[in-house]
Coordinates of C-alpha atoms (C1' of nucleotides) in Angstrom, one line a residue:
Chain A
X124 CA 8.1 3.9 29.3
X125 CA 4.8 4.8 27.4
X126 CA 2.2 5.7 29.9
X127 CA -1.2 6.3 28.1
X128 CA -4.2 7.2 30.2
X129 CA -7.3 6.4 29.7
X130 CA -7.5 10.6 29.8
X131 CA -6.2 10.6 26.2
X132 CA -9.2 8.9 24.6
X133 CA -12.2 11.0 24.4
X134 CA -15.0 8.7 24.5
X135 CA -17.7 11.2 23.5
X136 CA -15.7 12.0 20.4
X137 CA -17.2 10.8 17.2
X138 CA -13.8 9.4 15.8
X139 CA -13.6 5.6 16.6
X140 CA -11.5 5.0 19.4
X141 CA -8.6 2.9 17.5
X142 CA -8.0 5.9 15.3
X143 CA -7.5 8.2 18.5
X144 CA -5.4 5.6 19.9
X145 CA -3.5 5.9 16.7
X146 CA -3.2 9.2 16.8
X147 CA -2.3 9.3 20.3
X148 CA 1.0 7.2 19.8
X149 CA 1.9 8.3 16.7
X150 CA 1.8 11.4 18.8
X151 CA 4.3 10.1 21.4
X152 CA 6.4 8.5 18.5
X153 CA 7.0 12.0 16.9
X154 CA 7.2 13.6 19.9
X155 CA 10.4 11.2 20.9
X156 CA 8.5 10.0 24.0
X157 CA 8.9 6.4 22.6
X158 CA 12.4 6.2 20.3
X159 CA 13.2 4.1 17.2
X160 CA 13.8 0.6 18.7
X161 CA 11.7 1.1 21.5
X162 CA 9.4 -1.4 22.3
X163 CA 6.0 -0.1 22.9
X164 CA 4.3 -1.9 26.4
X165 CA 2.2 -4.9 24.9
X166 CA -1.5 -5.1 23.9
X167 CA -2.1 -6.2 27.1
X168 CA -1.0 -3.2 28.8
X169 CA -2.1 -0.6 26.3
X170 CA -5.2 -2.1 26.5
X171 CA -5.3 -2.0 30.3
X172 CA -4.0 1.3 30.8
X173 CA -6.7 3.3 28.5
X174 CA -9.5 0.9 29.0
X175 CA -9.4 -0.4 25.6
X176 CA -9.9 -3.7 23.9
X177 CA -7.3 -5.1 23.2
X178 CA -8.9 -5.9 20.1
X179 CA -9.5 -2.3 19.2
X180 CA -6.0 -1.6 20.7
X181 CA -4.4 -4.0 18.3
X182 CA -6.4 -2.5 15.0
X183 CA -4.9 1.1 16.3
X184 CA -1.5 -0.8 15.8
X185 CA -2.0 -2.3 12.7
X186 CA -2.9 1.1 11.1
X187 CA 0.0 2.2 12.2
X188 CA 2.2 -0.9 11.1
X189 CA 0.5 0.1 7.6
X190 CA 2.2 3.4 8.1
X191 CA 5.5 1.9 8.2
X192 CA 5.8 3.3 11.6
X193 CA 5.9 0.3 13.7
X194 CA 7.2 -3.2 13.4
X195 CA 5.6 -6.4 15.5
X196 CA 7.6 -9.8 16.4
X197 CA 5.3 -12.5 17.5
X198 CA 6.4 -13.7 20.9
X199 CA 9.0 -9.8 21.3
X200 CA 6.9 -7.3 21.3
X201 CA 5.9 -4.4 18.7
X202 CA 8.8 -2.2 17.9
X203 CA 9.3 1.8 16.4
X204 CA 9.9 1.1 13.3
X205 CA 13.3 3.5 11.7
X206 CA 12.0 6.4 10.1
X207 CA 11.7 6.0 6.2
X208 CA 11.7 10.0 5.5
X209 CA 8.8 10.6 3.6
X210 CA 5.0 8.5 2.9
X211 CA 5.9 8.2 -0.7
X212 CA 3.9 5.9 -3.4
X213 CA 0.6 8.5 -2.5
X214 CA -2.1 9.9 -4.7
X215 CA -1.6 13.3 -5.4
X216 CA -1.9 15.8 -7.5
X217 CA 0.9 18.3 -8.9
X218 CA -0.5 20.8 -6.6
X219 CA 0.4 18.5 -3.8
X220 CA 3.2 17.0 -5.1
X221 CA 4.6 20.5 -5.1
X222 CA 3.6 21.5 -2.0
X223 CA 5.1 18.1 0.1
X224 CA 8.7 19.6 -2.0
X225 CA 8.3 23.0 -0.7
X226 CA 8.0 24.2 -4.4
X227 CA 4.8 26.7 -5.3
X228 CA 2.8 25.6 -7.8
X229 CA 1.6 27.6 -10.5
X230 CA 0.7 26.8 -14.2
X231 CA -0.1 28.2 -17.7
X232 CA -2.8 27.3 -19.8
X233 CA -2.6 25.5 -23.3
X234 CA -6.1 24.3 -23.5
X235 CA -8.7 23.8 -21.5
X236 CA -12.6 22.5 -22.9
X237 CA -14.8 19.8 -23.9
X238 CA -15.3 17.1 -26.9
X239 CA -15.7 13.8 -27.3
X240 CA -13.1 10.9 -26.2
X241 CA -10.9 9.5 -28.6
X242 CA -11.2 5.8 -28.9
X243 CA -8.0 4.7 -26.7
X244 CA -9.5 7.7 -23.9
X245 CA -13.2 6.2 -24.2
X246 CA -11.3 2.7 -23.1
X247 CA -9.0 4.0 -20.9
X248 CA -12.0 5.8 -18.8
X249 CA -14.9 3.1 -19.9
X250 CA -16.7 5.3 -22.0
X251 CA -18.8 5.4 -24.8
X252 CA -18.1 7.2 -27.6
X253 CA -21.1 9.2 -27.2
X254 CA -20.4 10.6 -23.6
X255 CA -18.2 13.8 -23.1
X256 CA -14.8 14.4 -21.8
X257 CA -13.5 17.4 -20.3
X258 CA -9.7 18.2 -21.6
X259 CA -6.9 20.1 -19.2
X260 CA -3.7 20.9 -20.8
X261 CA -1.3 22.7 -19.0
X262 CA 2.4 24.0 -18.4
X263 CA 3.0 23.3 -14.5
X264 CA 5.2 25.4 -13.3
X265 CA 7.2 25.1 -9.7
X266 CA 8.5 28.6 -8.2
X267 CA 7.7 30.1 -11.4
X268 CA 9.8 27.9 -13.6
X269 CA 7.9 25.5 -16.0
X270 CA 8.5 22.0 -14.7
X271 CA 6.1 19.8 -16.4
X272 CA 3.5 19.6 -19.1
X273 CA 0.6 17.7 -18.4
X274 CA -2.5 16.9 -20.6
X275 CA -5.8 15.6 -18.6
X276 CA -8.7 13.7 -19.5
X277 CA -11.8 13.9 -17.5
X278 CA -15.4 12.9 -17.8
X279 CA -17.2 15.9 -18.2
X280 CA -20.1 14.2 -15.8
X281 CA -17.7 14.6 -12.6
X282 CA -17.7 18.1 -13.2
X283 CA -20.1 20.9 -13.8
X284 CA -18.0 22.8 -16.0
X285 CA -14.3 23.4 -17.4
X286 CA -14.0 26.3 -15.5
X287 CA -14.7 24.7 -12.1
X288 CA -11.0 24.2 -12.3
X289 CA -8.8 26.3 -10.8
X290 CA -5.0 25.2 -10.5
X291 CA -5.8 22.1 -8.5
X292 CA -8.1 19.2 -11.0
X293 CA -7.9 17.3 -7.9
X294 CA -9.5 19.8 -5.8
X295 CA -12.3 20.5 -8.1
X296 CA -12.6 17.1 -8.4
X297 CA -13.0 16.5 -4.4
X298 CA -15.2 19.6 -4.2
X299 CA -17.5 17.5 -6.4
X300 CA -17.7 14.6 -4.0
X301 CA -15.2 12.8 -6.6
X302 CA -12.1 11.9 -5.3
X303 CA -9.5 9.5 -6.7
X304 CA -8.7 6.6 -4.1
X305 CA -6.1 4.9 -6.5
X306 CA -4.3 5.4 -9.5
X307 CA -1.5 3.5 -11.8
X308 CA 1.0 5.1 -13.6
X309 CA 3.2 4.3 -15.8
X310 CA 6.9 6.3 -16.0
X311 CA 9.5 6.1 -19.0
X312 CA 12.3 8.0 -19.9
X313 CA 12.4 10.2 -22.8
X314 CA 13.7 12.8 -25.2
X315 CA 11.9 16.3 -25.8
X316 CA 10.0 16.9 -28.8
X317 CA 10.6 20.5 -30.4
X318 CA 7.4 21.4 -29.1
X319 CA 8.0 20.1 -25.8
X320 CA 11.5 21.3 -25.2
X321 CA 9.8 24.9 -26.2
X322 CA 7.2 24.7 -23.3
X323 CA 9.3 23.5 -20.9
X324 CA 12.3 25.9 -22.2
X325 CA 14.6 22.9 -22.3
X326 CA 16.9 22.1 -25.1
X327 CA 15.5 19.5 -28.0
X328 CA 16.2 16.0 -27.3
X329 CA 16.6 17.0 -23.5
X330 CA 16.0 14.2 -20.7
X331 CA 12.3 14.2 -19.6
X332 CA 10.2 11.7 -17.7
X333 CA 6.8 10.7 -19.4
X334 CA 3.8 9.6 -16.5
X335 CA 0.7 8.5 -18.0
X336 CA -1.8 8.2 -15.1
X337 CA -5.5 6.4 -14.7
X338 CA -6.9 7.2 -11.6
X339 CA -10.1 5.4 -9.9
X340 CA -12.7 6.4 -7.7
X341 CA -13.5 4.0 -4.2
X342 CA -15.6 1.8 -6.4
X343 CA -13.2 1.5 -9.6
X344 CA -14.8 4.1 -11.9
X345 CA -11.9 5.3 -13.9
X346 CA -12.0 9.2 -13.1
X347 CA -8.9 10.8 -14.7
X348 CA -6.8 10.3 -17.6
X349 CA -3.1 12.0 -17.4
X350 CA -0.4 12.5 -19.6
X351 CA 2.9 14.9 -18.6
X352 CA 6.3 14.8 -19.5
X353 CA 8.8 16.0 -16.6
X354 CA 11.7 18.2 -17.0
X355 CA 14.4 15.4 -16.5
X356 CA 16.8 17.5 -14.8
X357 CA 14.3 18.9 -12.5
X358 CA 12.5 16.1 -11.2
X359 CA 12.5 12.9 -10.0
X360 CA 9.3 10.8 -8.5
X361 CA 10.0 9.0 -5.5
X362 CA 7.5 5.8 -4.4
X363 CA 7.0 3.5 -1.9
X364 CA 6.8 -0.1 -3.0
X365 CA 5.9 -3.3 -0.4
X366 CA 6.6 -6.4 -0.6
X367 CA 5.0 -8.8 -3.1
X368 CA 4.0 -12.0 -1.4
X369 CA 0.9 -12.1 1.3
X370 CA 2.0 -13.3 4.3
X371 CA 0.2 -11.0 5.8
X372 CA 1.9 -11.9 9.1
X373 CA 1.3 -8.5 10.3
X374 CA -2.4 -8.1 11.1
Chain B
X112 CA -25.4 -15.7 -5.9
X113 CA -22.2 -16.7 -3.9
X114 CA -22.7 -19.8 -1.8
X115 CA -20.3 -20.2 0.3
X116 CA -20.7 -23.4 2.7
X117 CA -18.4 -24.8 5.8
X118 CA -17.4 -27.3 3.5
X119 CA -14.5 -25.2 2.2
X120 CA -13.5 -24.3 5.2
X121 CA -10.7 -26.7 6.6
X122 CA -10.9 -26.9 10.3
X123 CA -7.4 -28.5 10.6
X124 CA -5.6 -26.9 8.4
X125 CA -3.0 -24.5 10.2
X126 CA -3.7 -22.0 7.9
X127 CA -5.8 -19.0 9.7
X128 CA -9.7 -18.8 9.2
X129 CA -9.4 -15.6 7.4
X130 CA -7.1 -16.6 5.1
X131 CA -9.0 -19.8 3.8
X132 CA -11.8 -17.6 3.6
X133 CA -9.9 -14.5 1.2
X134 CA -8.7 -17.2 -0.7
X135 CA -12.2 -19.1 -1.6
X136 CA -13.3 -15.8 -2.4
X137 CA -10.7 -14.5 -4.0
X138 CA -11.2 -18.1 -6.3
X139 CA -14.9 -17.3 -6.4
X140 CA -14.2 -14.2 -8.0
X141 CA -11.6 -15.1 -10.1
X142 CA -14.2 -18.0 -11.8
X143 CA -16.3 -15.6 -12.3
X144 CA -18.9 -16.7 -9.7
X145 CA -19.7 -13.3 -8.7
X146 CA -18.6 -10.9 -11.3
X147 CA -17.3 -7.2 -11.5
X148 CA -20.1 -5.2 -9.9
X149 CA -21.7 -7.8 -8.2
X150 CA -22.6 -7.2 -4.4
X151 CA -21.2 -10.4 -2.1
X152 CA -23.3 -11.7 0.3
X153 CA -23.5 -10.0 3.1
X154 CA -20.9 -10.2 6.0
X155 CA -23.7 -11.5 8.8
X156 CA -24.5 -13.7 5.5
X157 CA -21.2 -15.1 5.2
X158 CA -20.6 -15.5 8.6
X159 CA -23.7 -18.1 9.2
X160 CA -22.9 -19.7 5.8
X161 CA -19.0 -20.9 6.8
X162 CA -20.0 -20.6 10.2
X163 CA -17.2 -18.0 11.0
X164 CA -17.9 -15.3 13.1
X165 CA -18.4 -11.9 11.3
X166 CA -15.5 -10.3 12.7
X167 CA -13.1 -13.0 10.8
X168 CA -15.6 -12.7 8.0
X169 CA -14.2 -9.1 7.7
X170 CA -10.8 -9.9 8.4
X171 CA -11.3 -12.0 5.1
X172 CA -13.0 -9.0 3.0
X173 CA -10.4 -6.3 4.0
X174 CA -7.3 -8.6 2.8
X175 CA -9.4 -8.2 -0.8
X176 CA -10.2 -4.9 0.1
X177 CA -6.2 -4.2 0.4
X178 CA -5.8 -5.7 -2.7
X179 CA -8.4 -4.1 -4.8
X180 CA -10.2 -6.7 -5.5
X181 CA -13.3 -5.6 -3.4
X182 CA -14.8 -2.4 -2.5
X183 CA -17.2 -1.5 0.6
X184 CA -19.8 1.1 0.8
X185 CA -21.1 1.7 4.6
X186 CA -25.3 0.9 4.5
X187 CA -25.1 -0.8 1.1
X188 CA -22.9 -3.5 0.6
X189 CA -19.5 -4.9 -0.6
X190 CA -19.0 -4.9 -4.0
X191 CA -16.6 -6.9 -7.0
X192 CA -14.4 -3.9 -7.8
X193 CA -13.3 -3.5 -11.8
X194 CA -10.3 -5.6 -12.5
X195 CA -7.2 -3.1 -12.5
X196 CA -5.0 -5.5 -14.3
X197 CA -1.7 -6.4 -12.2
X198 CA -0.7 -6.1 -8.9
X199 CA 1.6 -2.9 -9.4
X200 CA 3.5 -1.3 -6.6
X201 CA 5.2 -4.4 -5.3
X202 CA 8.6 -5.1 -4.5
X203 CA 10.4 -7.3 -7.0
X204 CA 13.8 -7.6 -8.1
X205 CA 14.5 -7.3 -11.7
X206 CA 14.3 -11.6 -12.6
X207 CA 10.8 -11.5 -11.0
X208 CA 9.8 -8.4 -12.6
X209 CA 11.0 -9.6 -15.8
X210 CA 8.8 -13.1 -15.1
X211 CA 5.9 -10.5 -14.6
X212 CA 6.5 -9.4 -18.2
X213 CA 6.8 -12.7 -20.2
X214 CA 10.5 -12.4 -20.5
X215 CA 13.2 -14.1 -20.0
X216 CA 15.4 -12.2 -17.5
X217 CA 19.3 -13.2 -17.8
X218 CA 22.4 -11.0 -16.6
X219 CA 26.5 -10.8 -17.6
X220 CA 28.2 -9.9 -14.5
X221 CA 30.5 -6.2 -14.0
X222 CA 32.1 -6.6 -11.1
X223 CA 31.2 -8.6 -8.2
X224 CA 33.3 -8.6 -4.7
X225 CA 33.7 -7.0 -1.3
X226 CA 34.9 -3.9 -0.3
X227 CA 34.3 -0.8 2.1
X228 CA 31.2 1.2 1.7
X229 CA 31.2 4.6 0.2
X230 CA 30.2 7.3 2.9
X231 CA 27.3 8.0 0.6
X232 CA 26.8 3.7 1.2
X233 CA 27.1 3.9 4.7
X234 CA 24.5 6.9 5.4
X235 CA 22.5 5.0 3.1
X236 CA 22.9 1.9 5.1
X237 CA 23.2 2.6 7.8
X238 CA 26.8 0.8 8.3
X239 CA 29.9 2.0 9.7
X240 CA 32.5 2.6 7.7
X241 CA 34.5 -0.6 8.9
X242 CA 31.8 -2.5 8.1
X243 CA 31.9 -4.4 4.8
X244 CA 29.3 -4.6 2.1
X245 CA 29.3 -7.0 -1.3
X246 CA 29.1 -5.3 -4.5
X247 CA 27.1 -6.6 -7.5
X248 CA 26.9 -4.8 -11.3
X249 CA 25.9 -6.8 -13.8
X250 CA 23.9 -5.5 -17.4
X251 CA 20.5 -7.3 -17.2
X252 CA 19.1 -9.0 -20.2
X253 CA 15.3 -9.5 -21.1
X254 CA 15.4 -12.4 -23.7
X255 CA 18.9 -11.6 -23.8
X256 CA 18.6 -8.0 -25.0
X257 CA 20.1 -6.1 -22.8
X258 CA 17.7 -4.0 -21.0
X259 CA 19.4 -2.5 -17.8
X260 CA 22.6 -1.5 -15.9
X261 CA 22.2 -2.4 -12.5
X262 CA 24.6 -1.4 -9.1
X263 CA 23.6 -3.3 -6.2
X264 CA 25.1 -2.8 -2.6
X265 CA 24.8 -4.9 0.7
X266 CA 26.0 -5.1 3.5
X267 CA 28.1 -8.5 3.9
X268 CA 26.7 -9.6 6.7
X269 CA 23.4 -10.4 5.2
X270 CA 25.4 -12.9 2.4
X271 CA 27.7 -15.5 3.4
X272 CA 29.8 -14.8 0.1
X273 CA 29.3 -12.6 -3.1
X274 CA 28.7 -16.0 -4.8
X275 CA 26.0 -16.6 -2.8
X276 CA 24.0 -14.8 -5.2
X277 CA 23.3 -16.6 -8.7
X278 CA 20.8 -14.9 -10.9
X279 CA 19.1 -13.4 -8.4
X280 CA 20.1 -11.1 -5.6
X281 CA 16.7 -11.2 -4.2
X282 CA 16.5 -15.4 -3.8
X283 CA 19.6 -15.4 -2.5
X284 CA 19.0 -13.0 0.1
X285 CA 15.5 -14.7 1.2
X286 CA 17.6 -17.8 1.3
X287 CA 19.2 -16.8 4.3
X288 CA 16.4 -15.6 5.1
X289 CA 16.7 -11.6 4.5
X290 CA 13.3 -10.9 2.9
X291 CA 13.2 -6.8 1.7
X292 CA 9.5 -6.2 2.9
X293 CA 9.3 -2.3 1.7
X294 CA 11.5 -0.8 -0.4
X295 CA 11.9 3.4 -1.4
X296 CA 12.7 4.4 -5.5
X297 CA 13.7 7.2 -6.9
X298 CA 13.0 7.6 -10.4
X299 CA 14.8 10.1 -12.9
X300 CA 15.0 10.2 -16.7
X301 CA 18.6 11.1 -18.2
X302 CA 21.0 10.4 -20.7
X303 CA 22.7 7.3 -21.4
X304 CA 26.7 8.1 -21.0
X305 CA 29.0 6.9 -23.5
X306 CA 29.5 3.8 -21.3
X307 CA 26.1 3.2 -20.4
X308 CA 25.3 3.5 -24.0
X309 CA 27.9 0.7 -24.8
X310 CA 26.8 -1.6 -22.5
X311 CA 23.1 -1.4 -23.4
X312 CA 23.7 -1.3 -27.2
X313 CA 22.4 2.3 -27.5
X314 CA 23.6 5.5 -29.2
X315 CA 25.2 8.0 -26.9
X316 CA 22.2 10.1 -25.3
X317 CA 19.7 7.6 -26.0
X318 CA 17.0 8.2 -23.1
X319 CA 17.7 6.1 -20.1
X320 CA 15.2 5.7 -16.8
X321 CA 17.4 5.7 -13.9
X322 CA 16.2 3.7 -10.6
X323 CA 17.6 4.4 -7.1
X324 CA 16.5 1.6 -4.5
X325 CA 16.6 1.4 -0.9
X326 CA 14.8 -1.6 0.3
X327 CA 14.4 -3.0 4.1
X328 CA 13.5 -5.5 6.6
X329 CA 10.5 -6.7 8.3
X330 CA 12.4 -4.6 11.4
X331 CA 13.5 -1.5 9.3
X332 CA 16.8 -2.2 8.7
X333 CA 18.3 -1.3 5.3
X334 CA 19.8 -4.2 3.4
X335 CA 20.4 -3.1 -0.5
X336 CA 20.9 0.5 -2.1
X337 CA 20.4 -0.7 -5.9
X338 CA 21.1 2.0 -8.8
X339 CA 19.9 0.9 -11.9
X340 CA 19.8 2.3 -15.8
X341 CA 17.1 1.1 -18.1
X342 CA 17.0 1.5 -21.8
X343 CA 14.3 4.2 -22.2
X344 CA 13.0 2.9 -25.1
X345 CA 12.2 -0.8 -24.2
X346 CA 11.2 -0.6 -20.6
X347 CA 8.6 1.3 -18.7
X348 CA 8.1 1.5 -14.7
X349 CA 4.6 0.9 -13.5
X350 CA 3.5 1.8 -10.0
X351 CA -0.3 1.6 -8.3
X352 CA -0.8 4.9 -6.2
X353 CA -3.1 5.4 -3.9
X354 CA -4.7 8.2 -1.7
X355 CA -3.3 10.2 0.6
X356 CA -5.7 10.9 3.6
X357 CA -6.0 8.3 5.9
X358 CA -9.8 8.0 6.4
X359 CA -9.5 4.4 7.2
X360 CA -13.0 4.0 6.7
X361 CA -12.4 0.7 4.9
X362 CA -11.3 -1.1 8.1
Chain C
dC253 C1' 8.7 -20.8 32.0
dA254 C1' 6.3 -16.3 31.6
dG255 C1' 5.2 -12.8 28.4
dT256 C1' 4.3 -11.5 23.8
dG257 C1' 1.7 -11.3 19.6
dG258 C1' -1.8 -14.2 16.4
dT259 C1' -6.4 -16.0 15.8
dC260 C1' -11.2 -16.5 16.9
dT261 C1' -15.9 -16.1 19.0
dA262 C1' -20.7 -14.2 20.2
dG263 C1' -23.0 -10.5 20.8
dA264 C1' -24.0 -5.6 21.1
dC265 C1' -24.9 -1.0 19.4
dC266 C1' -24.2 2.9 15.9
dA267 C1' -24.3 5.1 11.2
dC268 C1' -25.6 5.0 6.6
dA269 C1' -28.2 3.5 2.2
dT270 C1' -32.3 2.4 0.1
dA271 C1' -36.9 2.0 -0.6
Chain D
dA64 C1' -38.1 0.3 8.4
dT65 C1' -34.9 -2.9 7.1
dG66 C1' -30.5 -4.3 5.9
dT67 C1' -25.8 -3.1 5.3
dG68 C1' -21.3 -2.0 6.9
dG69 C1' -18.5 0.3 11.2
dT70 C1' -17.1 0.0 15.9
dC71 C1' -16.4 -2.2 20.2
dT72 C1' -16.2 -5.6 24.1
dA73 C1' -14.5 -9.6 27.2
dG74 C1' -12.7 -13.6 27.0
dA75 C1' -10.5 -17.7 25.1
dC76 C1' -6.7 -20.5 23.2
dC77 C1' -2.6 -21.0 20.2
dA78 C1' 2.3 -20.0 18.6
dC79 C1' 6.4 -17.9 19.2
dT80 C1' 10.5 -15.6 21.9
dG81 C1' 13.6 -15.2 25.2
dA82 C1' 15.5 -15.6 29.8

DNA sequence: CAGTGGTCTAGACCACATA
DNA sequence: ATGTGGTCTAGACCACTGA
């Protein structure tokens, strides 16, 4: 049985209590304290046992039901939840992406400056046609071999120069106090171009996997405007998806 | 500015506070009553105006917040985020994704029966190997082009027959009750076999997105391993990302 | 039936934004 | 300084599950 003491929660600590609480199980679920199919003791108990709300004890859980990590049953109890490997269906960057694959990241330069938007980029990212983008086009490479080639759209007010980028756009990005909270992609299959099977030393008319991403800041301003086109034998993008309707039985 | 008065609250109704509430706002914005941008009132504002305690209040604004219809900014206010158009992200089975699109989604059946899962199946599963699953294949039409080449698996115990399932596998299984809540995709380009290319009505290497689903209960068990093949050329995959952190200061 | 999660309240105090 | 969202509490009642 779970026992969690009161001693766990540090009540001078500036995080909010619920996400220590979080932390503190997800601790004991990863730790195999608490098994998949367990049933965690109820709100009532948690909330006795470290002094808690059990209204702050049941927003710990639903943070962690968000996580996929544990399942409720009105009137049974809340349950560990099997493990579905990975968090997939994230925001992230190829320098990321990479990195979560155990791959290293690396990439070449094809262009890198400023201009102005095209008309489909100044809709895409809500600009006028007067404003400046910032342009990023790159061979990614993973272990050394080129994986991907991806051509990024930025504008040029989020940040202070082209050359703020280093292999991460995302990181120069978040140095900046601008980082993405959301993005949509979209993903199609298709062949290589000549020019693209020569970057991405594949043969013409090889497999690859087009993403064209828009990326949004926490109040919806379009940030980032992506195009790559994945080796097709090389990679393949996992997501999460959820279900559909709102029942919204869970919080 | 959003009035919002007790009046559209229904006392009776069974449906929770918080839900009545999203959904008038949710209306509100969708009339364009408050418009992209616009601040809502605020949540000790809301709460005298329905007469709903401010903690239900923001029950209400984080189901929007969760959808991307709102977004909060601590000491200022909540705001009507930009429209991102669809819902993306979400779990749908192809004749509800199809829907989505304005098509017609139709199918001509492969094989359909019973049999004993692959060991690949049954780690995917989760099933013994005595247990048994239902096999479906069928090529999926969009306005009666066909458009996909789809392999689904599950275990029998969640369909009383393999006729169970008509045009959908999805309706059928939430008809006896076996709602998918998350679901886990892999997504490859590669090159349509000679097959493949016969049963979509494609040359021989035409680009073709391949789909690999695992989907799951509300309790985490698996219930369908779905590999799919769609013609590159007339069908895209979009997905909604979002970030990676968890700083959970929306809730 | 007892025990569990689901919903709701009124009120408090803190942290941040804006002027 | 005022107003906004962020966190937290104690207690209540309902709805569902399972012995």
């Amino acid at each position: 049985m779970l026992r969690l003491e009161r001693t766990e929660i540090n009540e001078a600590s500036p995080t909010p209590l619920y996400r220590q609480l979080a932390e503190a199980i997800r601790t004991r679920i990863r730790l195999g304290d608490i098994k998949t199919g367990d049933a965690l003791p109820s709100e009532r108990e948690l909330s006795d046992a470290a002094r808690i709300s059990r209204v702050t004890v049941r927003r710990a859980i639903e943070t962690l039901l968000d996580e996929g990590l544990l399942s409720r049953k009105h009137g049974s109890g809340t349950y560990v939840a099997p493990r579905i490997e990975q968090q997939a269906g994230l925001l992230s960057g190829f320098s990321s992406d990479m990195g979560n694959r155990g791959l290293r990241p690396g990439s070449v330069w094809i262009e890198r400056g400023a201009g102005n938007p095209t008309p489909e980029e100044a809709m895409t990212l809500g600009l006028g046609i007067d404003e400046f983008v910032l342009r990023f086009a790159r061979v990614r490479t993973a272990d050394g071999e080129p994986l991907a080639i991806e051509r990024a759209v930025v504008p040029a007010r989020f940040l202070e120069s082209p050359d703020a980028v280093g292999t991460s756009l995302y990181a120069a990005l978040e140095a900046q106090g601008h980082r993405p909270v959301r993005g949509l992609q979209r993903i199609q299959a298709g062949l290589a171009t000549q020019e693209e099977a020569r970057l991405l030393s594949v043969v013409p008319h090889a497999a690859v996997l087009r993403i064209e991403r828009r990326s949004f800041l926490a109040d919806g301003s379009p940030i980032e405007f992506t195009r790559s086109a994945y080796r097709g034998d090389r990679y393949d993008f996992v997501t999460e998806v959820r279900e559909p309707r709102t029942p919204d039985t869970s919080r």
